[in-house]
Short mmCIF file of C-alpha atoms in Angstrom, two decimals:
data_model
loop_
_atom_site.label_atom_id
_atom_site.label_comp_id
_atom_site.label_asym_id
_atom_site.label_seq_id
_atom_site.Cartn_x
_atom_site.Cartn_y
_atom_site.Cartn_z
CA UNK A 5 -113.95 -22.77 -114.80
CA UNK A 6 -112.08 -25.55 -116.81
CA UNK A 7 -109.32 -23.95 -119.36
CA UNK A 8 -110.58 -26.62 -121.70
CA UNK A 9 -113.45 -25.44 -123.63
CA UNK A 10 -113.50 -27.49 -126.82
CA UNK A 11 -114.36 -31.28 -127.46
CA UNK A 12 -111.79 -33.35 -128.66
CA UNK A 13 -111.12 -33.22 -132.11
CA UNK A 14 -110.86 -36.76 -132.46
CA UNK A 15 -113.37 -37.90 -130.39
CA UNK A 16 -115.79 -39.43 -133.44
CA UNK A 17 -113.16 -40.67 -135.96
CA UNK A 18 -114.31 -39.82 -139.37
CA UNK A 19 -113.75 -43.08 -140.88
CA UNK A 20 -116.81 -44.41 -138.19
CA UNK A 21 -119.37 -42.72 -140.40
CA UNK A 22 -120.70 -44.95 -143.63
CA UNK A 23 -119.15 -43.19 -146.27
CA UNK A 24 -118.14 -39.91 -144.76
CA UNK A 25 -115.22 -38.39 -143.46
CA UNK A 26 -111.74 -40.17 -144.00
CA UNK A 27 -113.61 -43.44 -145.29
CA UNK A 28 -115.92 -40.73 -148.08
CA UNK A 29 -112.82 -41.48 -150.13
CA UNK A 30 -112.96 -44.92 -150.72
CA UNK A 31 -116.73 -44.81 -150.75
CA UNK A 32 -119.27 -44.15 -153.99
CA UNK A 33 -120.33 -40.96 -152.28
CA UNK A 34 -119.04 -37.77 -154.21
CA UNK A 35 -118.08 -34.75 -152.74
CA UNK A 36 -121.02 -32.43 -151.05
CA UNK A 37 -121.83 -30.19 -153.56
CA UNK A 38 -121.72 -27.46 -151.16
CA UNK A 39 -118.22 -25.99 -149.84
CA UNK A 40 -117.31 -25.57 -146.31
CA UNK A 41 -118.06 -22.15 -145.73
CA UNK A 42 -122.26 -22.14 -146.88
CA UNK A 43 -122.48 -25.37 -145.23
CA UNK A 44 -121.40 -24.14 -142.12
CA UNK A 45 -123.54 -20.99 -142.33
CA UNK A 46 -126.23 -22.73 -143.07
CA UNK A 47 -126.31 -25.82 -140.47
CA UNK A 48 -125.74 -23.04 -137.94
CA UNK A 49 -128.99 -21.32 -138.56
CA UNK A 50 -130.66 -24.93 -138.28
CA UNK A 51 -132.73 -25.21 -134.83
CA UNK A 52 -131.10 -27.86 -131.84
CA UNK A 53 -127.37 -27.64 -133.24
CA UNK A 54 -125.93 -25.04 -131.72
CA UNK A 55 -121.74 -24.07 -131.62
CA UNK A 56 -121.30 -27.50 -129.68
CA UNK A 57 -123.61 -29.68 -132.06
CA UNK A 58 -121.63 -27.47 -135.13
CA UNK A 59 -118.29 -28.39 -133.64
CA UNK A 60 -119.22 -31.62 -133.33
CA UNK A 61 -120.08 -32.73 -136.81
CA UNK A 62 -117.20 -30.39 -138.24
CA UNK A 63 -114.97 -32.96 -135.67
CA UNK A 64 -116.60 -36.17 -137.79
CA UNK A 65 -116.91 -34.83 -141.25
CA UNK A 66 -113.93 -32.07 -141.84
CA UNK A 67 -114.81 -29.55 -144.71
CA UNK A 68 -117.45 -32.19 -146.00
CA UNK A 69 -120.47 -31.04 -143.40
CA UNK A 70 -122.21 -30.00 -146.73
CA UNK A 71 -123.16 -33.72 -147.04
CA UNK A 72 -125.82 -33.01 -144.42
CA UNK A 73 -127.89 -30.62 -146.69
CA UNK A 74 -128.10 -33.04 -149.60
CA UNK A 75 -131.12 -34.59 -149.45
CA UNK A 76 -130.72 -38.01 -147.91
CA UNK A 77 -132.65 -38.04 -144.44
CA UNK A 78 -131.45 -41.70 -143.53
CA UNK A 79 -128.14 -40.62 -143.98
CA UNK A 80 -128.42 -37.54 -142.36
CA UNK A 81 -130.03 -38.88 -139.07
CA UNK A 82 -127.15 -41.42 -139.49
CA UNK A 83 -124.20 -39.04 -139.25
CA UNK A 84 -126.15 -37.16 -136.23
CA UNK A 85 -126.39 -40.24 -134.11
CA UNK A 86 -122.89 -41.13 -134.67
CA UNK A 87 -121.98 -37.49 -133.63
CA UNK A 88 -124.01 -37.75 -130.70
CA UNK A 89 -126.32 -35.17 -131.84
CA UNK A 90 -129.07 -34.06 -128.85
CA UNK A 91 -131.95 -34.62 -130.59
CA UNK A 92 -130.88 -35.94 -133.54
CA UNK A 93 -134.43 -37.15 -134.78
CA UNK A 94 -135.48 -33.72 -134.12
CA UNK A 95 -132.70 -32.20 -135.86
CA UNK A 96 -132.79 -34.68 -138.71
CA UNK A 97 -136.48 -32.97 -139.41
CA UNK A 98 -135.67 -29.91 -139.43
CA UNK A 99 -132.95 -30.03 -141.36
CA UNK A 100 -135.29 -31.80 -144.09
CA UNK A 101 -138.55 -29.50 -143.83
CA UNK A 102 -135.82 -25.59 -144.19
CA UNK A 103 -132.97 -27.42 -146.07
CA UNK A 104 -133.55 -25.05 -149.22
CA UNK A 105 -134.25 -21.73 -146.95
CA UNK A 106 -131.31 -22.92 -144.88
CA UNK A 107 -128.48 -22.77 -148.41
CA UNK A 108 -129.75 -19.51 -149.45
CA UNK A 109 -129.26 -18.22 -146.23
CA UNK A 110 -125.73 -19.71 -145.93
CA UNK A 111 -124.97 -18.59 -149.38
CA UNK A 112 -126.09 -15.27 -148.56
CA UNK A 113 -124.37 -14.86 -145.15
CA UNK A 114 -120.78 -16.06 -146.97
CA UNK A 115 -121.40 -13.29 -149.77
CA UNK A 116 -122.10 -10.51 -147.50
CA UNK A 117 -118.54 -11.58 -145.13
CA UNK A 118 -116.91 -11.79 -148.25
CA UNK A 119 -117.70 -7.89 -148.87
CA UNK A 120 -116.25 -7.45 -145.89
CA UNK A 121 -113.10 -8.88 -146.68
CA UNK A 122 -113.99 -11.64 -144.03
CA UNK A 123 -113.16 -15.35 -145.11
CA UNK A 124 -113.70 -18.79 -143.67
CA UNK A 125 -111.28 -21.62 -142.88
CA UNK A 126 -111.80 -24.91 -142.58
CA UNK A 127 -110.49 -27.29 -140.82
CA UNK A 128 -107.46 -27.48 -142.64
CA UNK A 129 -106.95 -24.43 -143.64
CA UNK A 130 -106.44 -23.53 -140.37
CA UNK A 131 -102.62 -22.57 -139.75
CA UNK A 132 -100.69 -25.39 -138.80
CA UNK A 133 -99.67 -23.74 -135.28
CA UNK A 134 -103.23 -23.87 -134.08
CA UNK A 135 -104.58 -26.86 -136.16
CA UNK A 136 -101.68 -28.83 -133.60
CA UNK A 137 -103.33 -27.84 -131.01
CA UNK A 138 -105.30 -30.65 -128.65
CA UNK A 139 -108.03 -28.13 -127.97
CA UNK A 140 -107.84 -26.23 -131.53
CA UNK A 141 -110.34 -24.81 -133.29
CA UNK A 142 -112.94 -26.52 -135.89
CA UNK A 143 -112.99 -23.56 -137.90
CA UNK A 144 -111.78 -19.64 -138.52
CA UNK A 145 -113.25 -16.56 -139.32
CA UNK A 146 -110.61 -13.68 -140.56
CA UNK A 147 -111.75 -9.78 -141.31
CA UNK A 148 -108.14 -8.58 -143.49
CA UNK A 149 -105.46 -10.95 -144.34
CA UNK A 150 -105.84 -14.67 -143.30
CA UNK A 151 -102.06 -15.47 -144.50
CA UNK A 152 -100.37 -13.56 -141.59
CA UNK A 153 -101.84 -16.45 -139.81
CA UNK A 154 -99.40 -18.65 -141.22
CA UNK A 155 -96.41 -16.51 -141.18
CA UNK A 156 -94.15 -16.61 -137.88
CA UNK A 157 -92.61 -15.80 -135.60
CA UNK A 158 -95.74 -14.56 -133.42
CA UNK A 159 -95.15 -12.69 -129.95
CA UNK A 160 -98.66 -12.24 -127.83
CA UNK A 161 -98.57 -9.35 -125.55
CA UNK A 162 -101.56 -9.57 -123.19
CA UNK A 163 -102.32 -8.58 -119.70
CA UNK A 164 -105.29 -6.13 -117.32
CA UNK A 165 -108.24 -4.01 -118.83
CA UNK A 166 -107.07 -1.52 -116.42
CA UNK A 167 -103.46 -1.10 -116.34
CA UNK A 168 -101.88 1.21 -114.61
CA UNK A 169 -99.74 4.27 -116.08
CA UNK A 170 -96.63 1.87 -116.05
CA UNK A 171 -97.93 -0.86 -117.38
CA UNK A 172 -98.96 1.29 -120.53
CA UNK A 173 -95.54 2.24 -120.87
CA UNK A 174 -94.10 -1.10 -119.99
CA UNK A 175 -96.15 -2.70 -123.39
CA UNK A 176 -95.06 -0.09 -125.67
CA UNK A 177 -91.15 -1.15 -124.70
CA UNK A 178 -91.97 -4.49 -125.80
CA UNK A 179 -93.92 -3.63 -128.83
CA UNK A 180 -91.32 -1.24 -130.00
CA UNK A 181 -88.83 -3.47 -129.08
CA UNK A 182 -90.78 -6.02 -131.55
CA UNK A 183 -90.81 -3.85 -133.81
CA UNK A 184 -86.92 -3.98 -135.21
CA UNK A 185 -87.98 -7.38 -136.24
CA UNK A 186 -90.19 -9.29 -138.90
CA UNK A 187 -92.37 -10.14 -135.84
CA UNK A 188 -96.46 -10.22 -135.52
CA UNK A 189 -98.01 -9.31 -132.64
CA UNK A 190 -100.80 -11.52 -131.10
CA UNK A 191 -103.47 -10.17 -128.63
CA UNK A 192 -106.96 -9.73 -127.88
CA UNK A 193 -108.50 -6.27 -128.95
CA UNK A 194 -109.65 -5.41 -125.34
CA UNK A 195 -109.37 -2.72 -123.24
CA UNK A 196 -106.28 -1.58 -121.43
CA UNK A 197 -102.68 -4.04 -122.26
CA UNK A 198 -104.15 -5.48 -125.30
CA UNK A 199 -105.81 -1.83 -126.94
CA UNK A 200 -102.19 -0.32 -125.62
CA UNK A 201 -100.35 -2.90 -127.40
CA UNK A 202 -102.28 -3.19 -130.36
CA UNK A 203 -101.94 0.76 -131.05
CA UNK A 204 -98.45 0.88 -130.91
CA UNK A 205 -98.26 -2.48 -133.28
CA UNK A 206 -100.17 -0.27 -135.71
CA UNK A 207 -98.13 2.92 -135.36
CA UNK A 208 -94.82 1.65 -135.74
CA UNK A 209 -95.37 -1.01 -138.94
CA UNK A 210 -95.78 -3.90 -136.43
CA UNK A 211 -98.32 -6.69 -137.86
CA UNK A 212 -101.22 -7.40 -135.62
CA UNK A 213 -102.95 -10.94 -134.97
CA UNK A 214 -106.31 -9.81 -132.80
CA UNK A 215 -108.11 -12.73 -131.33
CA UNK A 216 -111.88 -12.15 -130.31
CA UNK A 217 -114.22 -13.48 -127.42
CA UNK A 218 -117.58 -13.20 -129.87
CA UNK A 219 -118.23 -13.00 -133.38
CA UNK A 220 -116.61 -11.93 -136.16
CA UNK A 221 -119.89 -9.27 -136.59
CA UNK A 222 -119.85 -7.75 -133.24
CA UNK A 223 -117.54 -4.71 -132.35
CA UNK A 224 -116.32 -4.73 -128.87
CA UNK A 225 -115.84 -2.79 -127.30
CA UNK A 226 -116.44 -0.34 -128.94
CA UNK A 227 -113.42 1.87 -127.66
CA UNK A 228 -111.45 -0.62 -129.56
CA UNK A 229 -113.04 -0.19 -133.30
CA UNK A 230 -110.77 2.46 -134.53
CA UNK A 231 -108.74 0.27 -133.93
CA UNK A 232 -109.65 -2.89 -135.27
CA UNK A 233 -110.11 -1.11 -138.62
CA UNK A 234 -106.44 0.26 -138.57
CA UNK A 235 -105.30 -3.45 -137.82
CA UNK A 236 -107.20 -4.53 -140.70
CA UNK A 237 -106.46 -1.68 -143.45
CA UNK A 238 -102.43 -2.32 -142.20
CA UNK A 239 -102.36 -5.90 -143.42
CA UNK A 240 -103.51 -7.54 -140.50
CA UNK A 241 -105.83 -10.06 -139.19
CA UNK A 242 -109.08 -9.99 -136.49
CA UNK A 243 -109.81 -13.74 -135.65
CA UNK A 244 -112.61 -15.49 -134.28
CA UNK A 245 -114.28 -19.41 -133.78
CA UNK A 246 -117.80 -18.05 -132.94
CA UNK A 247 -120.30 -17.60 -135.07
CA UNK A 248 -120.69 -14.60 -136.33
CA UNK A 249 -123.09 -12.68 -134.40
CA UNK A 250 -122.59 -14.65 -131.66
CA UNK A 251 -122.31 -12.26 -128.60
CA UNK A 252 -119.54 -11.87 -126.08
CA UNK A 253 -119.63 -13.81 -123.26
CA UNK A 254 -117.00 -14.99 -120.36
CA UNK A 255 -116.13 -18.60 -121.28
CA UNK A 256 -115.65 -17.14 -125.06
CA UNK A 257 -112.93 -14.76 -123.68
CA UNK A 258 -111.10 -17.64 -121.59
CA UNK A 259 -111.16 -20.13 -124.67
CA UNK A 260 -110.47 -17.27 -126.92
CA UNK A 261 -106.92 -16.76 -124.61
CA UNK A 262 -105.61 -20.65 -125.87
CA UNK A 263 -105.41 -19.39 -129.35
CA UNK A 264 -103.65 -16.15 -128.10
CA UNK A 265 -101.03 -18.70 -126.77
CA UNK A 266 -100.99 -21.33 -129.13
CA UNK A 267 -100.14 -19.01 -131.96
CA UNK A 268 -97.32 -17.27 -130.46
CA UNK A 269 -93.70 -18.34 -129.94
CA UNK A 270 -93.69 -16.36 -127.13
CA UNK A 271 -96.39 -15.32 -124.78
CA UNK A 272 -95.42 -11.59 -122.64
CA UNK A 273 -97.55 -11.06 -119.91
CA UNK A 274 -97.20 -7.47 -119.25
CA UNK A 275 -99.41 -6.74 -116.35
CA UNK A 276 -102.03 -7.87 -114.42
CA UNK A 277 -102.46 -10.64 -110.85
CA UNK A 278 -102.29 -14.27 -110.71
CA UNK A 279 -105.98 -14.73 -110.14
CA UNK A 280 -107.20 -11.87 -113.41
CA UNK A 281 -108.57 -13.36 -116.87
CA UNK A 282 -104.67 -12.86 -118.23
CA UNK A 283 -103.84 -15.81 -116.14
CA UNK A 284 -106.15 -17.97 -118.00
CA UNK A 285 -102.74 -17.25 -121.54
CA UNK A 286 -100.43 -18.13 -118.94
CA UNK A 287 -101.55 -21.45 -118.16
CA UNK A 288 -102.33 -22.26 -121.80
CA UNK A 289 -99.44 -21.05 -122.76
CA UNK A 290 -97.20 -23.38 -120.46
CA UNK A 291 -99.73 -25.99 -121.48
CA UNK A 292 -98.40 -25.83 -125.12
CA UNK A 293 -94.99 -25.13 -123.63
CA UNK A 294 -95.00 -21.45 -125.25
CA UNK A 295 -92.05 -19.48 -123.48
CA UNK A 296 -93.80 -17.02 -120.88
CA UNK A 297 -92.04 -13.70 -119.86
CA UNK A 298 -93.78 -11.19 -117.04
CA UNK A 299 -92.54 -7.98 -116.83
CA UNK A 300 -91.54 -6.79 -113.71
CA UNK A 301 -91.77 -3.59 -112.08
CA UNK A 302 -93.16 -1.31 -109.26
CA UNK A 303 -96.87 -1.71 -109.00
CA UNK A 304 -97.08 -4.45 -111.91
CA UNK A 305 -99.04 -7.00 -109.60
CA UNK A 306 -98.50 -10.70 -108.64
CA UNK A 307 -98.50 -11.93 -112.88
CA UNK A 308 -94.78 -11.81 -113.20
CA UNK A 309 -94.72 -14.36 -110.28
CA UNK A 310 -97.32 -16.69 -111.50
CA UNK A 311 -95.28 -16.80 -114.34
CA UNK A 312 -91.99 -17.13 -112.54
CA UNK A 313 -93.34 -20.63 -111.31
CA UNK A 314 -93.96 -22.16 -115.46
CA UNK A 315 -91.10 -24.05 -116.98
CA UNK A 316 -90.77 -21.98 -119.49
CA UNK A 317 -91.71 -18.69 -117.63
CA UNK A 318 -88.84 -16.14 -117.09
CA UNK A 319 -89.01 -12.31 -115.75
CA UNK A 320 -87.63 -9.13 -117.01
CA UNK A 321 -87.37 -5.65 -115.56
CA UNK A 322 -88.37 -4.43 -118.83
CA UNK A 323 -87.79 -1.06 -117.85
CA UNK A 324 -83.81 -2.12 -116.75
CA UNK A 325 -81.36 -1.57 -119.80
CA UNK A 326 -80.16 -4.63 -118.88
CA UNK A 327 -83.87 -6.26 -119.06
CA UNK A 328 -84.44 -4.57 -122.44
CA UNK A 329 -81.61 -5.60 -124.00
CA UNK A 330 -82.27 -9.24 -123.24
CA UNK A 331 -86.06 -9.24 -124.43
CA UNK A 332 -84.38 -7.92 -128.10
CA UNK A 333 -81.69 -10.76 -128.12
CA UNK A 334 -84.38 -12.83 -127.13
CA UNK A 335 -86.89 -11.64 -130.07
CA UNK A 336 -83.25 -11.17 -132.52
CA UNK A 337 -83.21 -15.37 -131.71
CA UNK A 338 -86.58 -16.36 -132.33
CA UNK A 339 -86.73 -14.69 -135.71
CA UNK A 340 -83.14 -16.30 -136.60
CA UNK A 341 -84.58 -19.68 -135.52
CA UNK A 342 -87.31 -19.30 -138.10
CA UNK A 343 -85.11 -17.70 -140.94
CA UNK A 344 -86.34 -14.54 -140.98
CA UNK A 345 -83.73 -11.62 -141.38
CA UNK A 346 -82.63 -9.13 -138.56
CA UNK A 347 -82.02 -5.89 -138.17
CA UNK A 348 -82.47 -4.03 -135.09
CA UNK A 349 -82.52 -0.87 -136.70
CA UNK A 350 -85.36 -1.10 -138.40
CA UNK A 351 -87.23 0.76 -136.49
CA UNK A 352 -84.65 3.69 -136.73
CA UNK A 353 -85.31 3.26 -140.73
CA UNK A 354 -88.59 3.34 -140.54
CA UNK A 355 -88.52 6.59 -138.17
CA UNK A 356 -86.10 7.85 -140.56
CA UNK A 357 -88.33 7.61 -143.31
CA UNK A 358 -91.67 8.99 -141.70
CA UNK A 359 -88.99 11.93 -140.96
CA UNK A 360 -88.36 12.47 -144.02
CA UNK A 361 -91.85 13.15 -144.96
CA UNK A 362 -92.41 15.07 -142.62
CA UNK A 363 -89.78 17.76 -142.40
CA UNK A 364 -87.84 19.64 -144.87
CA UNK A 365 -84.82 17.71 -143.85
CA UNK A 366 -81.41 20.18 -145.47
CA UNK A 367 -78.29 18.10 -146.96
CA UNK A 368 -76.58 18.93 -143.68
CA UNK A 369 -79.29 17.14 -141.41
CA UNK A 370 -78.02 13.97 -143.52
CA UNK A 371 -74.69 14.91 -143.42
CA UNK A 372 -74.18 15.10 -139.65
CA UNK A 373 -76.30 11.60 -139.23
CA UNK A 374 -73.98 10.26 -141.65
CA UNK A 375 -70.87 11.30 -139.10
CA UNK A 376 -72.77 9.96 -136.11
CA UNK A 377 -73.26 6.55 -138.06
CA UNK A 378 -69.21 6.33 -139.56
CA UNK A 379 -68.08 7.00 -135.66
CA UNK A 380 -70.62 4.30 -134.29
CA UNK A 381 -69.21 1.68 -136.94
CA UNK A 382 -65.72 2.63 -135.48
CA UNK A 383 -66.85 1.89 -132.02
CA UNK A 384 -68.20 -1.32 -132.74
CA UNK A 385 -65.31 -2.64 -134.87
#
């Protein structure tokens, strides 16, 4: 199966269509009167279009698809022949016989996502990481906050649905490692590395990123929904370029692993084999030249060696002190290279502080952690 999975984004230039696109500006055609988001609802519940014949026409027109439910049926059939449309005659007519039925239903669907606390980008509100992309996506859905989208530095942490004991504890040393720093995580919401990673994102104050393989509407699995809600409640964002209720299927999952990558700074592959569906972020990522690192130890498969062979793959015995220690200096850099502050005790803090809560802590609790902090500052002088 090819990695790539989307059409060109500049294969129909948008100053080719009459009036439309980049050109619309220096034309007498106004603005659609319909934004992005009901458009897009709406042409997708059209009959013949389709995801590809959608992605297509958002590739010609950008945020102005709206132009296609005005009522102009020359113009319309136009813009679908110049998109290379299937059936653009056909299309054409249909879009002129339900074009009312077809912007209450968009308006509805946006209204009832919007309750939700699900938005939609367009094309360029889409963060700048992915809109650089050559394969990127036309369009985003977001359940929670779509600014942590736009907010590096990003760390993905992917790998099996069925990892072994090891490998469980292998991704919570790199997520709590993550955690001392102003760091997001980026994975998938699946089973196994991704659920492991995502749950320990959640528990210690980490940000999570969740990329999905279907719509934003459907909830798999459904191990995972507890969750996706935590991710979401915790400031958070669960992504997706389907449609909404579009269902899961295996292409969505591969594409779905290029965003995974070509968000991140730095893609971990924690466990898994050469020839599994984690593979798929590896490649992408060295595609994008994201830096890879596999984790190695006993019983972690052949995926630390696939990624051994990437320019900018490296391994780590992440369960080595020495191997630790060089993943944090490693995520310490990449937040100082994006000017966000340090502190790699801010996980103690926040520990500190849940403690706190917790217990009926006495004066002399503090006092003796104050002693073991003045002899540490000593020994580091």
């Amino acid at each position: 199966m090819s990695d790539s999975t989307q059409p060109n984004a500049n294969a129909v230039r948008q100053d080719t269509l009459p009036g439309l696109g980049a050109g619309r500006k220096e034309s007498l055609h106004p603005a659609p009167e319909m934004p992005f988001g009901p458009s897009l609802l709406a042409l997708a519940k059209a009959p013949g279009l389709g995801q590809k014949g959608l992605s297509d026409l958002v590739g010609c027109l950008g945020r102005d698809i709206g132009l296609l439910l005005e009522d102009d049926h020359i113009r319309t059939l136009a813009t679908l022949q110049t998109a290379k449309i299937a059936n653009a005659h056909r299309v054409a007519e249909n879009l002129a016989q339900g074009r009312k039925d077809l912007i209450e239903k968009g308006r509805q669907e946006i209204e009832r996502l919007a309750e939700r606390t699900i938005t939609l980008l367009s094309p360029e509100e889409i963060p700048p990481r992915l809109r650089a992309l050559p394969d990127g996506p036309r369009w985003l859905f977001v359940q929670g906050n779509p600014e942590v989208l736009d907010d590096p530095p990003y760390i993905a942490v992917v790998g099996t649905r069925q990892p072994s004991q090891l490998g469980m504890k292998a991704t919570e040393a790199v997520v709590r490692t993550m955690a001392a720093y102003p760091i997001t995580l980026v994975s998938g919401l699946a089973n196994g590395i991704d659920a492991a990673a995502h749950q320990v994102a959640v528990r210690d104050g980490v940000t999570n990123v969740a990329f999905l393989g279907h719509g934003i509407n459907v909830v798999f699995p459904a191990e995972t929904s507890g969750i996706r809600q935590r991710i979401v409640e915790s400031g958070g964002a669960v992504v997706s370029e389907y449609l909404p209720d579009d269902h899961y299927k295996r292409h969505f999952f591969v594409a779905r692993n290029r965003l995974q990558a070509g968000l991140s700074n730095i893609v971990v592959a924690a466990e898994g084999t050469a020839s599994g569906g984690t593979a798929h972020t590896v490649r992408f990522a060295a595609r994008y030249q994201r830096p890879t690192v596999g984790l190695q130890f006993d019983g972690a498969g052949n995926l630390a060696e696939l990624v051994a062979t990437q320019d900018t793959g490296e391994v780590v015995k992440i369960f080595d002190p020495a191997g630790r220690r060089h993943l944090d200096q490693r995520f310490r850099a990449l937040c100082t290279d994006v000017g966000k502050p340090t502190n790699g005790l801010a996980l103690v803090q926040h520990l500190l502080d849940r403690e706190m809560k917790l217990r009926d802590i006495p004066r002399t609790d503090l006092e003796q952690l104050t002693a073991r902090l003045r002899r540490l500052i000593e020994e580091t002088s």
